[in-house]
Amino acid sequence: MRPGEDPLTAAIARVRAKFLTSLNDRCAEVAPLLSCADTPPDDILVPALTALHKTAGSAGSLGYRDLSEAAFGGEHSVKADLDSTRSISPYTREWLVCFLQLAERAMEDNSKDAPSAARQA
Amino acid sequence: MQIMAIDDDPIILELLSEVIGPMTNHSIITATSAKEALTMLARPETPKIDCFLLDIQMPEMDGIDLCRALRRSGAYPFAPILMLTAMNDRRYIDAAFAAGASDYITKPFEVNDIQLRIRQAEHRAARLARQIQQFTEDSDPTVKPKLDEPFVLYDINNVIDHYSLCNYVPMISGQTLSNSVVAGFHIRKIAQIHQSATPIQFRGLIEDVAEIISDALRNFNFLMSYAGNGTYLCVVEQTQTPDCRQIVDQINLALHQLDPVVPKPDNTQIRVCTSDLIPLIGRRAEMTQVALTMAKEMAEKRGREIEIELDTQWFMSRTA
């Protein structure tokens, strides 16, 4: 815990660090959807939807509201595509790209913060 | 309280463990699936659980089925069950409350909000425990529920406890595509009935009328609760707006046929009246409680007006 930091902020920071560690894996589950020309097979679809759903639920509580919204938008857009055309639409691709970019930015920001946090500790 | 959180996302479980365990006076244990939770609950060394936090979308068994299983197991009929989920569609909200959920929190959540909702659940659980003590078979059978106190009715289709209904209504009021109306149903002369009935007769009447209302609304998508003072609040999806007058006639006919075992004031039959339908559309979440209060007060006022009308008619016929 940093000096002057309240316990709640410190607790959220600890969970946020674990979240960012898992985010790379979650991106790796989502990215293959972008290369699916037709209906994604279940071994790509199910892990991708699970990763999007989990990120939608947790990112916002940890301070990454935009990432949470992009994950939510991506998940629902993929489901809507599957209900209609059965293939990933350009609109859904935009959501997924947005999600991956925001996730990358969050991980980059964290790696920039890490040395200064280590110095303060 | 001893809390059990069930979620397939370890990050959520980590967050809950951090913000509930050390920062409140509650303890928390976690499980990553419904199956794991049920296995843990079956173990004798698992502490008694006072409150559950359930995710909905989980592999194999989802949180709604788990909620139903916990209620039906008989081991947790009163423990608060808070759904903690990213699923914000109306059908999930309805299904969760119908399965026995006490509250519904959508992800992503604010940590302070979780802490507040757990505190509210704790207060509610304490009140319920007092009620249960009153009504268990080995408690004093002469203790009658207070007239204005809502109490929990079990095993009646779509009837949930009043606390849960108050949590349900703000959740659905924010849904833009499927709005609802609330209607109050009130047992006329309930104060006189309450005064002369035994505790068992009074409770039996409240249960009988709840069953009859639930049956009369069976073709609608609805949830209802007993709000105290002989009044029930029913939240009905507006796509199938009921004709309240017709429903009340149906209820009163069923009451006539059933003839509940309870002292009848002035030897008249037990009868129910209703409020107008109050729309929940466009109400901010915090204003939905006003709609519930309005429906309750309107139904009770209607009951008083009918009695005055009938008294006046009786007096006029005597003087004519």
CSV table of C-alpha atoms in Angstrom, one decimal:
chain,number,residue,atom,x,y,z
A,1,MET,CA,0.0,0.0,0.0
A,2,ARG,CA,1.4,3.4,-1.0
A,3,PRO,CA,1.7,6.0,1.8
A,4,GLY,CA,-1.6,7.9,2.3
A,5,GLU,CA,-3.5,5.4,0.1
A,6,ASP,CA,-6.8,4.2,1.6
A,7,PRO,CA,-7.3,0.4,2.1
A,8,LEU,CA,-10.1,0.3,-0.5
A,9,THR,CA,-8.0,1.9,-3.2
A,10,ALA,CA,-5.1,-0.4,-2.3
A,11,ALA,CA,-7.4,-3.5,-2.5
A,12,ILE,CA,-8.7,-2.5,-5.9
A,13,ALA,CA,-5.1,-1.8,-7.1
A,14,ARG,CA,-4.1,-5.4,-6.1
A,15,VAL,CA,-7.0,-6.9,-8.0
A,16,ARG,CA,-6.4,-4.6,-11.0
A,17,ALA,CA,-2.8,-5.9,-11.2
A,18,LYS,CA,-4.1,-9.5,-11.4
A,19,PHE,CA,-6.8,-8.4,-13.9
A,20,LEU,CA,-4.1,-6.9,-16.2
A,21,THR,CA,-2.0,-10.0,-15.9
A,22,SER,CA,-5.0,-12.1,-17.2
A,23,LEU,CA,-6.0,-9.5,-19.8
A,24,ASN,CA,-3.3,-10.7,-22.3
A,25,ASP,CA,-4.8,-14.2,-22.2
A,26,ARG,CA,-8.3,-12.8,-22.6
A,27,CYS,CA,-7.2,-10.9,-25.7
A,28,ALA,CA,-5.6,-14.1,-27.1
A,29,GLU,CA,-9.1,-15.7,-26.8
A,30,VAL,CA,-10.8,-12.9,-28.6
A,31,ALA,CA,-8.4,-12.1,-31.4
A,32,PRO,CA,-9.0,-15.3,-33.4
A,33,LEU,CA,-12.6,-14.2,-34.0
A,34,LEU,CA,-11.2,-11.5,-36.3
A,35,SER,CA,-9.7,-14.0,-38.7
A,36,CYS,CA,-12.9,-16.1,-39.0
A,37,ALA,CA,-14.4,-15.5,-42.5
A,38,ASP,CA,-17.5,-17.6,-41.9
A,39,THR,CA,-19.3,-19.0,-38.8
A,40,PRO,CA,-16.7,-19.3,-36.1
A,41,PRO,CA,-16.2,-22.8,-34.8
A,42,ASP,CA,-17.1,-23.5,-31.2
A,43,ASP,CA,-13.5,-23.9,-30.1
A,44,ILE,CA,-12.9,-20.3,-31.1
A,45,LEU,CA,-16.4,-18.9,-30.3
A,46,VAL,CA,-17.0,-20.2,-26.8
A,47,PRO,CA,-13.6,-19.0,-25.3
A,48,ALA,CA,-13.9,-15.7,-27.0
A,49,LEU,CA,-17.5,-15.0,-25.8
A,50,THR,CA,-16.4,-16.1,-22.3
A,51,ALA,CA,-13.5,-13.7,-22.3
A,52,LEU,CA,-15.6,-10.8,-23.5
A,53,HIS,CA,-18.3,-11.6,-21.0
A,54,LYS,CA,-15.9,-11.8,-18.1
A,55,THR,CA,-14.1,-8.6,-19.1
A,56,ALA,CA,-17.4,-6.8,-19.5
A,57,GLY,CA,-18.3,-7.7,-15.9
A,58,SER,CA,-15.0,-7.0,-14.2
A,59,ALA,CA,-13.2,-4.2,-16.0
A,60,GLY,CA,-15.6,-1.5,-15.1
A,61,SER,CA,-15.3,-2.2,-11.4
A,62,LEU,CA,-11.6,-1.8,-11.7
A,63,GLY,CA,-11.6,1.6,-13.4
A,64,TYR,CA,-11.6,0.5,-17.0
A,65,ARG,CA,-15.2,1.5,-18.0
A,66,ASP,CA,-14.4,1.9,-21.7
A,67,LEU,CA,-12.9,-1.5,-21.9
A,68,SER,CA,-15.9,-3.0,-20.1
A,69,GLU,CA,-18.2,-1.3,-22.6
A,70,ALA,CA,-16.2,-2.4,-25.6
A,71,ALA,CA,-16.3,-6.0,-24.2
A,72,PHE,CA,-20.0,-5.8,-23.6
A,73,GLY,CA,-20.6,-4.3,-27.1
A,74,GLY,CA,-18.5,-7.0,-28.7
A,75,GLU,CA,-20.2,-9.9,-26.8
A,76,HIS,CA,-23.7,-8.7,-27.7
A,77,SER,CA,-22.7,-7.9,-31.3
A,78,VAL,CA,-21.2,-11.4,-31.8
A,79,LYS,CA,-24.4,-13.0,-30.4
A,80,ALA,CA,-26.6,-10.9,-32.7
A,81,ASP,CA,-24.5,-11.9,-35.7
A,82,LEU,CA,-24.8,-15.5,-34.8
A,83,ASP,CA,-28.6,-15.2,-34.5
A,84,SER,CA,-28.8,-13.6,-38.0
A,85,THR,CA,-26.1,-14.0,-40.6
A,86,ARG,CA,-24.0,-16.6,-38.6
A,87,SER,CA,-20.8,-14.8,-39.6
A,88,ILE,CA,-18.9,-11.9,-37.9
A,89,SER,CA,-20.1,-8.6,-39.4
A,90,PRO,CA,-17.9,-5.6,-40.1
A,91,TYR,CA,-19.8,-3.8,-37.2
A,92,THR,CA,-18.8,-6.5,-34.8
A,93,ARG,CA,-15.2,-6.5,-36.1
A,94,GLU,CA,-15.1,-2.8,-35.1
A,95,TRP,CA,-16.2,-3.6,-31.6
A,96,LEU,CA,-13.6,-6.4,-31.3
A,97,VAL,CA,-10.8,-4.2,-32.6
A,98,CYS,CA,-11.8,-1.4,-30.2
A,99,PHE,CA,-11.8,-4.0,-27.4
A,100,LEU,CA,-8.3,-5.2,-28.3
A,101,GLN,CA,-6.9,-1.7,-28.7
A,102,LEU,CA,-8.3,-0.6,-25.3
A,103,ALA,CA,-6.9,-3.7,-23.6
A,104,GLU,CA,-3.5,-3.1,-25.1
A,105,ARG,CA,-3.6,0.5,-24.0
A,106,ALA,CA,-4.5,-0.6,-20.4
A,107,MET,CA,-1.6,-3.1,-20.4
A,108,GLU,CA,0.8,-0.5,-21.8
A,109,ASP,CA,-0.2,2.1,-19.2
A,110,ASN,CA,0.2,-0.4,-16.5
A,111,SER,CA,3.7,-1.4,-17.6
A,112,LYS,CA,4.7,2.4,-17.7
A,113,ASP,CA,3.3,2.8,-14.2
A,114,ALA,CA,5.0,-0.2,-12.8
A,115,PRO,CA,8.5,1.3,-12.5
A,116,SER,CA,7.2,4.4,-10.7
A,117,ALA,CA,5.1,2.3,-8.4
A,118,ALA,CA,8.1,0.1,-7.6
A,119,ARG,CA,10.2,3.3,-6.9
A,120,GLN,CA,7.4,4.6,-4.5
A,121,ALA,CA,7.2,1.2,-2.8
B,1,MET,CA,-22.7,-12.8,8.0
B,2,GLN,CA,-20.9,-15.7,6.4
B,3,ILE,CA,-21.1,-15.0,2.6
B,4,MET,CA,-20.6,-17.4,-0.3
B,5,ALA,CA,-19.8,-15.9,-3.7
B,6,ILE,CA,-20.1,-18.0,-6.8
B,7,ASP,CA,-18.7,-16.7,-10.1
B,8,ASP,CA,-16.6,-18.3,-12.9
B,9,ASP,CA,-14.5,-15.2,-13.1
B,10,PRO,CA,-11.6,-15.4,-10.6
B,11,ILE,CA,-11.1,-11.6,-10.9
B,12,ILE,CA,-14.6,-11.0,-9.5
B,13,LEU,CA,-14.1,-13.5,-6.7
B,14,GLU,CA,-10.7,-11.8,-5.9
B,15,LEU,CA,-12.4,-8.4,-5.9
B,16,LEU,CA,-15.2,-9.5,-3.6
B,17,SER,CA,-12.8,-11.2,-1.2
B,18,GLU,CA,-10.7,-8.0,-1.0
B,19,VAL,CA,-13.6,-5.6,-0.5
B,20,ILE,CA,-15.9,-7.7,1.7
B,21,GLY,CA,-13.6,-9.9,3.8
B,22,PRO,CA,-11.2,-7.4,5.4
B,23,MET,CA,-13.4,-4.3,5.0
B,24,THR,CA,-16.6,-5.4,6.6
B,25,ASN,CA,-17.6,-7.6,9.5
B,26,HIS,CA,-18.5,-10.4,7.1
B,27,SER,CA,-16.5,-13.5,6.1
B,28,ILE,CA,-16.5,-14.7,2.6
B,29,ILE,CA,-15.9,-18.0,0.9
B,30,THR,CA,-15.9,-18.5,-2.9
B,31,ALA,CA,-16.6,-21.1,-5.6
B,32,THR,CA,-16.0,-20.9,-9.3
B,33,SER,CA,-19.1,-22.9,-10.3
B,34,ALA,CA,-22.5,-23.9,-9.1
B,35,LYS,CA,-21.4,-27.5,-8.9
B,36,GLU,CA,-18.4,-26.6,-6.7
B,37,ALA,CA,-20.6,-24.5,-4.5
B,38,LEU,CA,-23.1,-27.3,-4.0
B,39,THR,CA,-20.3,-29.7,-3.2
B,40,MET,CA,-18.9,-27.3,-0.7
B,41,LEU,CA,-22.3,-26.7,0.9
B,42,ALA,CA,-22.7,-30.5,1.3
B,43,ARG,CA,-19.5,-30.7,3.4
B,44,PRO,CA,-20.0,-30.7,7.1
B,45,GLU,CA,-17.0,-28.5,7.7
B,46,THR,CA,-18.3,-25.7,5.5
B,47,PRO,CA,-19.6,-22.9,7.7
B,48,LYS,CA,-23.3,-22.1,7.7
B,49,ILE,CA,-24.0,-19.6,4.9
B,50,ASP,CA,-26.1,-16.5,5.7
B,51,CYS,CA,-25.9,-14.8,2.3
B,52,PHE,CA,-25.1,-15.7,-1.3
B,53,LEU,CA,-23.7,-13.7,-4.2
B,54,LEU,CA,-24.4,-15.5,-7.5
B,55,ASP,CA,-23.3,-14.8,-11.0
B,56,ILE,CA,-25.8,-15.8,-13.7
B,57,GLN,CA,-23.9,-16.9,-16.7
B,58,MET,CA,-21.7,-19.9,-15.7
B,59,PRO,CA,-21.0,-23.1,-17.5
B,60,GLU,CA,-23.1,-26.2,-16.7
B,61,MET,CA,-25.5,-24.8,-14.1
B,62,ASP,CA,-26.3,-21.1,-14.3
B,63,GLY,CA,-26.9,-18.8,-11.3
B,64,ILE,CA,-30.7,-18.8,-11.7
B,65,ASP,CA,-30.9,-22.6,-11.5
B,66,LEU,CA,-28.5,-22.5,-8.5
B,67,CYS,CA,-30.7,-19.9,-6.8
B,68,ARG,CA,-33.8,-22.1,-7.3
B,69,ALA,CA,-31.9,-25.2,-6.1
B,70,LEU,CA,-30.8,-23.4,-2.9
B,71,ARG,CA,-34.3,-22.2,-2.2
B,72,ARG,CA,-35.8,-25.7,-2.9
B,73,SER,CA,-33.2,-27.5,-0.8
B,74,GLY,CA,-34.9,-26.2,2.3
B,75,ALA,CA,-31.6,-25.3,3.8
B,76,TYR,CA,-31.6,-21.7,2.7
B,77,PRO,CA,-35.2,-20.5,2.5
B,78,PHE,CA,-34.5,-17.1,4.0
B,79,ALA,CA,-30.8,-16.4,3.3
B,80,PRO,CA,-30.5,-13.3,1.1
B,81,ILE,CA,-29.5,-14.2,-2.5
B,82,LEU,CA,-28.0,-11.3,-4.4
B,83,MET,CA,-27.5,-11.9,-8.2
B,84,LEU,CA,-24.3,-10.2,-9.4
B,85,THR,CA,-24.3,-10.4,-13.1
B,86,ALA,CA,-23.6,-8.7,-16.4
B,87,MET,CA,-27.0,-10.0,-17.8
B,88,ASN,CA,-29.3,-7.0,-17.7
B,89,ASP,CA,-32.1,-8.3,-20.0
B,90,ARG,CA,-35.6,-8.3,-18.5
B,91,ARG,CA,-36.0,-12.0,-18.9
B,92,TYR,CA,-33.0,-12.7,-16.7
B,93,ILE,CA,-34.2,-10.2,-14.1
B,94,ASP,CA,-37.7,-11.8,-14.0
B,95,ALA,CA,-36.4,-15.3,-13.9
B,96,ALA,CA,-33.9,-14.5,-11.1
B,97,PHE,CA,-36.5,-12.9,-8.8
B,98,ALA,CA,-39.1,-15.7,-9.6
B,99,ALA,CA,-36.4,-18.3,-8.6
B,100,GLY,CA,-36.0,-16.6,-5.2
B,101,ALA,CA,-33.4,-13.9,-5.6
B,102,SER,CA,-33.5,-11.1,-3.1
B,103,ASP,CA,-31.7,-8.5,-5.1
B,104,TYR,CA,-30.0,-8.0,-8.5
B,105,ILE,CA,-26.8,-6.1,-9.1
B,106,THR,CA,-25.5,-5.5,-12.6
B,107,LYS,CA,-21.8,-5.7,-13.4
B,108,PRO,CA,-19.7,-3.7,-13.6
B,109,PHE,CA,-20.6,-2.7,-10.1
B,110,GLU,CA,-19.3,0.0,-7.7
B,111,VAL,CA,-17.6,-1.5,-4.7
B,112,ASN,CA,-19.5,0.9,-2.4
B,113,ASP,CA,-22.7,-0.2,-3.9
B,114,ILE,CA,-22.0,-3.9,-3.1
B,115,GLN,CA,-21.1,-3.1,0.4
B,116,LEU,CA,-24.4,-1.1,0.8
B,117,ARG,CA,-26.5,-3.8,-0.7
B,118,ILE,CA,-25.0,-6.4,1.6
B,119,ARG,CA,-25.7,-4.2,4.6
B,120,GLN,CA,-29.3,-3.9,3.4
B,121,ALA,CA,-29.6,-7.7,2.9
B,122,GLU,CA,-28.2,-8.2,6.4
B,123,HIS,CA,-30.9,-6.0,7.9
B,124,ARG,CA,-33.5,-7.8,5.9
B,125,ALA,CA,-32.2,-11.2,7.0
B,126,ALA,CA,-32.4,-10.1,10.7
B,127,ARG,CA,-36.0,-9.0,10.3
B,128,LEU,CA,-36.9,-12.2,8.5
B,129,ALA,CA,-35.3,-14.3,11.3
B,130,ARG,CA,-37.5,-12.5,13.8
B,131,GLN,CA,-40.6,-13.2,11.7
B,132,ILE,CA,-39.7,-16.9,11.3
B,133,GLN,CA,-39.3,-17.2,15.0
B,134,GLN,CA,-42.8,-16.0,15.3
B,135,PHE,CA,-44.3,-18.4,12.8
B,136,THR,CA,-42.4,-21.6,13.4
B,137,GLU,CA,-44.6,-24.3,14.8
B,138,ASP,CA,-43.0,-24.5,18.2
B,139,SER,CA,-43.2,-20.7,18.7
B,140,ASP,CA,-46.2,-19.2,20.5
B,141,PRO,CA,-49.3,-19.8,18.3
B,142,THR,CA,-51.1,-16.9,19.9
B,143,VAL,CA,-48.7,-14.4,18.3
B,144,LYS,CA,-50.4,-12.7,15.3
B,145,PRO,CA,-48.5,-10.9,12.6
B,146,LYS,CA,-49.0,-7.1,12.9
B,147,LEU,CA,-51.6,-5.9,10.5
B,148,ASP,CA,-49.4,-3.6,8.6
B,149,GLU,CA,-46.4,-5.9,8.5
B,150,PRO,CA,-45.5,-7.6,5.2
B,151,PHE,CA,-44.6,-11.2,5.7
B,152,VAL,CA,-43.2,-13.9,3.5
B,153,LEU,CA,-45.5,-16.4,1.7
B,154,TYR,CA,-44.0,-19.6,0.4
B,155,ASP,CA,-44.6,-21.9,-2.6
B,156,ILE,CA,-47.1,-19.7,-4.4
B,157,ASN,CA,-46.4,-19.1,-8.1
B,158,ASN,CA,-44.7,-15.8,-8.8
B,159,VAL,CA,-45.2,-14.6,-5.2
B,160,ILE,CA,-41.9,-13.2,-3.8
B,161,ASP,CA,-41.3,-11.4,-0.6
B,162,HIS,CA,-41.9,-7.7,-0.4
B,163,TYR,CA,-38.3,-6.7,0.1
B,164,SER,CA,-37.4,-8.6,-3.1
B,165,LEU,CA,-40.2,-6.9,-5.0
B,166,CYS,CA,-39.0,-3.5,-3.9
B,167,ASN,CA,-35.5,-4.4,-5.3
B,168,TYR,CA,-37.1,-5.9,-8.5
B,169,VAL,CA,-39.1,-2.8,-9.6
B,170,PRO,CA,-36.1,-0.4,-10.0
B,171,MET,CA,-34.3,-3.0,-12.1
B,172,ILE,CA,-37.2,-3.3,-14.6
B,173,SER,CA,-38.1,0.4,-14.7
B,174,GLY,CA,-34.9,1.1,-16.5
B,175,GLN,CA,-35.8,-1.3,-19.3
B,176,THR,CA,-36.8,0.7,-22.3
B,177,LEU,CA,-38.5,-2.0,-24.4
B,178,SER,CA,-40.6,-3.8,-21.8
B,179,ASN,CA,-42.3,-1.5,-19.3
B,180,SER,CA,-44.7,-2.6,-16.6
B,181,VAL,CA,-47.6,-1.5,-14.5
B,182,VAL,CA,-48.2,-2.1,-10.8
B,183,ALA,CA,-51.6,-2.8,-9.3
B,184,GLY,CA,-52.6,-3.1,-5.7
B,185,PHE,CA,-55.2,-5.7,-4.5
B,186,HIS,CA,-56.7,-5.1,-1.0
B,187,ILE,CA,-58.8,-7.3,1.2
B,188,ARG,CA,-61.7,-5.2,2.3
B,189,LYS,CA,-62.4,-4.9,6.1
B,190,ILE,CA,-59.0,-6.3,6.8
B,191,ALA,CA,-58.7,-4.5,10.1
B,192,GLN,CA,-61.8,-6.1,11.5
B,193,ILE,CA,-60.8,-9.5,10.2
B,194,HIS,CA,-57.4,-9.1,11.7
B,195,GLN,CA,-58.9,-8.2,15.1
B,196,SER,CA,-61.2,-11.2,15.3
B,197,ALA,CA,-59.2,-13.9,13.5
B,198,THR,CA,-56.8,-16.3,15.2
B,199,PRO,CA,-53.2,-16.0,14.1
B,200,ILE,CA,-53.5,-19.2,12.0
B,201,GLN,CA,-56.8,-18.0,10.4
B,202,PHE,CA,-55.3,-14.6,9.5
B,203,ARG,CA,-52.2,-16.1,8.0
B,204,GLY,CA,-54.3,-18.7,6.2
B,205,LEU,CA,-56.5,-16.0,4.7
B,206,ILE,CA,-53.5,-14.0,3.4
B,207,GLU,CA,-52.1,-17.2,1.8
B,208,ASP,CA,-55.4,-18.2,0.3
B,209,VAL,CA,-56.0,-14.7,-1.3
B,210,ALA,CA,-52.4,-14.7,-2.6
B,211,GLU,CA,-53.0,-18.0,-4.3
B,212,ILE,CA,-56.2,-16.8,-5.8
B,213,ILE,CA,-54.7,-13.6,-7.1
B,214,SER,CA,-51.7,-15.6,-8.5
B,215,ASP,CA,-54.1,-18.0,-10.2
B,216,ALA,CA,-56.2,-15.1,-11.6
B,217,LEU,CA,-53.0,-13.6,-13.2
B,218,ARG,CA,-51.6,-16.9,-14.5
B,219,ASN,CA,-51.9,-15.8,-18.1
B,220,PHE,CA,-49.7,-12.7,-17.5
B,221,ASN,CA,-46.0,-12.2,-16.9
B,222,PHE,CA,-46.1,-10.9,-13.3
B,223,LEU,CA,-44.5,-11.0,-9.9
B,224,MET,CA,-46.3,-10.1,-6.7
B,225,SER,CA,-45.8,-9.7,-3.0
B,226,TYR,CA,-47.8,-9.3,0.2
B,227,ALA,CA,-47.1,-5.7,1.4
B,228,GLY,CA,-49.0,-5.8,4.7
B,229,ASN,CA,-52.4,-4.4,5.7
B,230,GLY,CA,-54.2,-7.0,3.6
B,231,THR,CA,-52.7,-5.5,0.4
B,232,TYR,CA,-50.8,-7.3,-2.4
B,233,LEU,CA,-48.7,-5.5,-5.0
B,234,CYS,CA,-48.5,-7.1,-8.5
B,235,VAL,CA,-46.1,-5.9,-11.2
B,236,VAL,CA,-47.4,-7.0,-14.6
B,237,GLU,CA,-45.6,-6.6,-17.9
B,238,GLN,CA,-47.4,-4.0,-19.9
B,239,THR,CA,-47.5,-5.9,-23.2
B,240,GLN,CA,-50.4,-7.8,-21.7
B,241,THR,CA,-52.2,-5.1,-19.6
B,242,PRO,CA,-54.8,-6.9,-17.5
B,243,ASP,CA,-58.4,-5.7,-17.1
B,244,CYS,CA,-58.4,-5.1,-13.4
B,245,ARG,CA,-62.2,-5.1,-13.0
B,246,GLN,CA,-62.4,-8.5,-14.6
B,247,ILE,CA,-59.6,-9.9,-12.5
B,248,VAL,CA,-61.2,-8.6,-9.3
B,249,ASP,CA,-64.5,-10.3,-10.3
B,250,GLN,CA,-62.6,-13.5,-10.9
B,251,ILE,CA,-60.8,-13.2,-7.5
B,252,ASN,CA,-64.0,-12.5,-5.6
B,253,LEU,CA,-65.8,-15.4,-7.3
B,254,ALA,CA,-63.0,-17.7,-6.3
B,255,LEU,CA,-63.1,-16.3,-2.8
B,256,HIS,CA,-66.8,-17.0,-2.7
B,257,GLN,CA,-66.3,-20.6,-3.8
B,258,LEU,CA,-63.4,-21.1,-1.3
B,259,ASP,CA,-65.1,-19.4,1.6
B,260,PRO,CA,-62.0,-19.0,3.7
B,261,VAL,CA,-62.2,-20.1,7.3
B,262,VAL,CA,-62.1,-16.8,9.1
B,263,PRO,CA,-64.6,-14.7,11.1
B,264,LYS,CA,-66.5,-12.6,8.6
B,265,PRO,CA,-67.1,-9.0,9.6
B,266,ASP,CA,-70.9,-8.3,9.7
B,267,ASN,CA,-71.4,-11.8,8.2
B,268,THR,CA,-70.3,-10.5,4.8
B,269,GLN,CA,-68.1,-12.5,2.4
B,270,ILE,CA,-64.4,-11.8,2.1
B,271,ARG,CA,-63.9,-9.5,-0.8
B,272,VAL,CA,-61.0,-7.8,-2.6
B,273,CYS,CA,-60.8,-4.5,-4.4
B,274,THR,CA,-58.0,-3.0,-6.6
B,275,SER,CA,-56.2,0.2,-7.4
B,276,ASP,CA,-55.8,1.7,-10.9
B,277,LEU,CA,-52.9,0.4,-12.9
B,278,ILE,CA,-49.9,2.6,-12.2
B,279,PRO,CA,-47.3,2.7,-15.0
B,280,LEU,CA,-43.6,2.3,-14.2
B,281,ILE,CA,-42.6,3.6,-17.6
B,282,GLY,CA,-40.3,6.6,-17.5
B,283,ARG,CA,-39.8,6.5,-13.7
B,284,ARG,CA,-36.3,6.9,-12.4
B,285,ALA,CA,-35.3,3.9,-10.3
B,286,GLU,CA,-35.6,5.9,-7.0
B,287,MET,CA,-39.2,7.0,-8.0
B,288,THR,CA,-40.4,3.4,-8.5
B,289,GLN,CA,-41.0,3.1,-4.7
B,290,VAL,CA,-43.4,5.9,-5.0
B,291,ALA,CA,-45.4,3.9,-7.6
B,292,LEU,CA,-45.5,1.0,-5.2
B,293,THR,CA,-46.7,3.2,-2.4
B,294,MET,CA,-49.3,4.8,-4.6
B,295,ALA,CA,-50.7,1.4,-5.7
B,296,LYS,CA,-50.9,0.2,-2.1
B,297,GLU,CA,-52.6,3.4,-0.8
B,298,MET,CA,-55.0,3.6,-3.8
B,299,ALA,CA,-56.2,0.0,-3.3
B,300,GLU,CA,-56.7,0.6,0.5
B,301,LYS,CA,-58.5,3.9,-0.2
B,302,ARG,CA,-60.7,2.1,-2.7
B,303,GLY,CA,-61.6,-0.4,0.0
B,304,ARG,CA,-62.6,2.3,2.4
B,305,GLU,CA,-64.7,4.0,-0.3
B,306,ILE,CA,-66.6,0.9,-1.1
B,307,GLU,CA,-67.5,0.3,2.6
B,308,ILE,CA,-68.7,3.9,2.9
B,309,GLU,CA,-70.8,3.5,-0.4
B,310,LEU,CA,-72.3,0.3,0.9
B,311,ASP,CA,-73.1,1.8,4.3
B,312,THR,CA,-74.7,4.8,2.7
B,313,GLN,CA,-76.8,2.5,0.4
B,314,TRP,CA,-77.9,0.4,3.4
B,315,PHE,CA,-78.8,3.6,5.4
B,316,MET,CA,-80.8,5.0,2.4
B,317,SER,CA,-82.7,1.8,1.9
B,318,ARG,CA,-83.6,1.7,5.6
B,319,THR,CA,-84.9,5.3,5.6
B,320,ALA,CA,-86.7,5.0,2.3
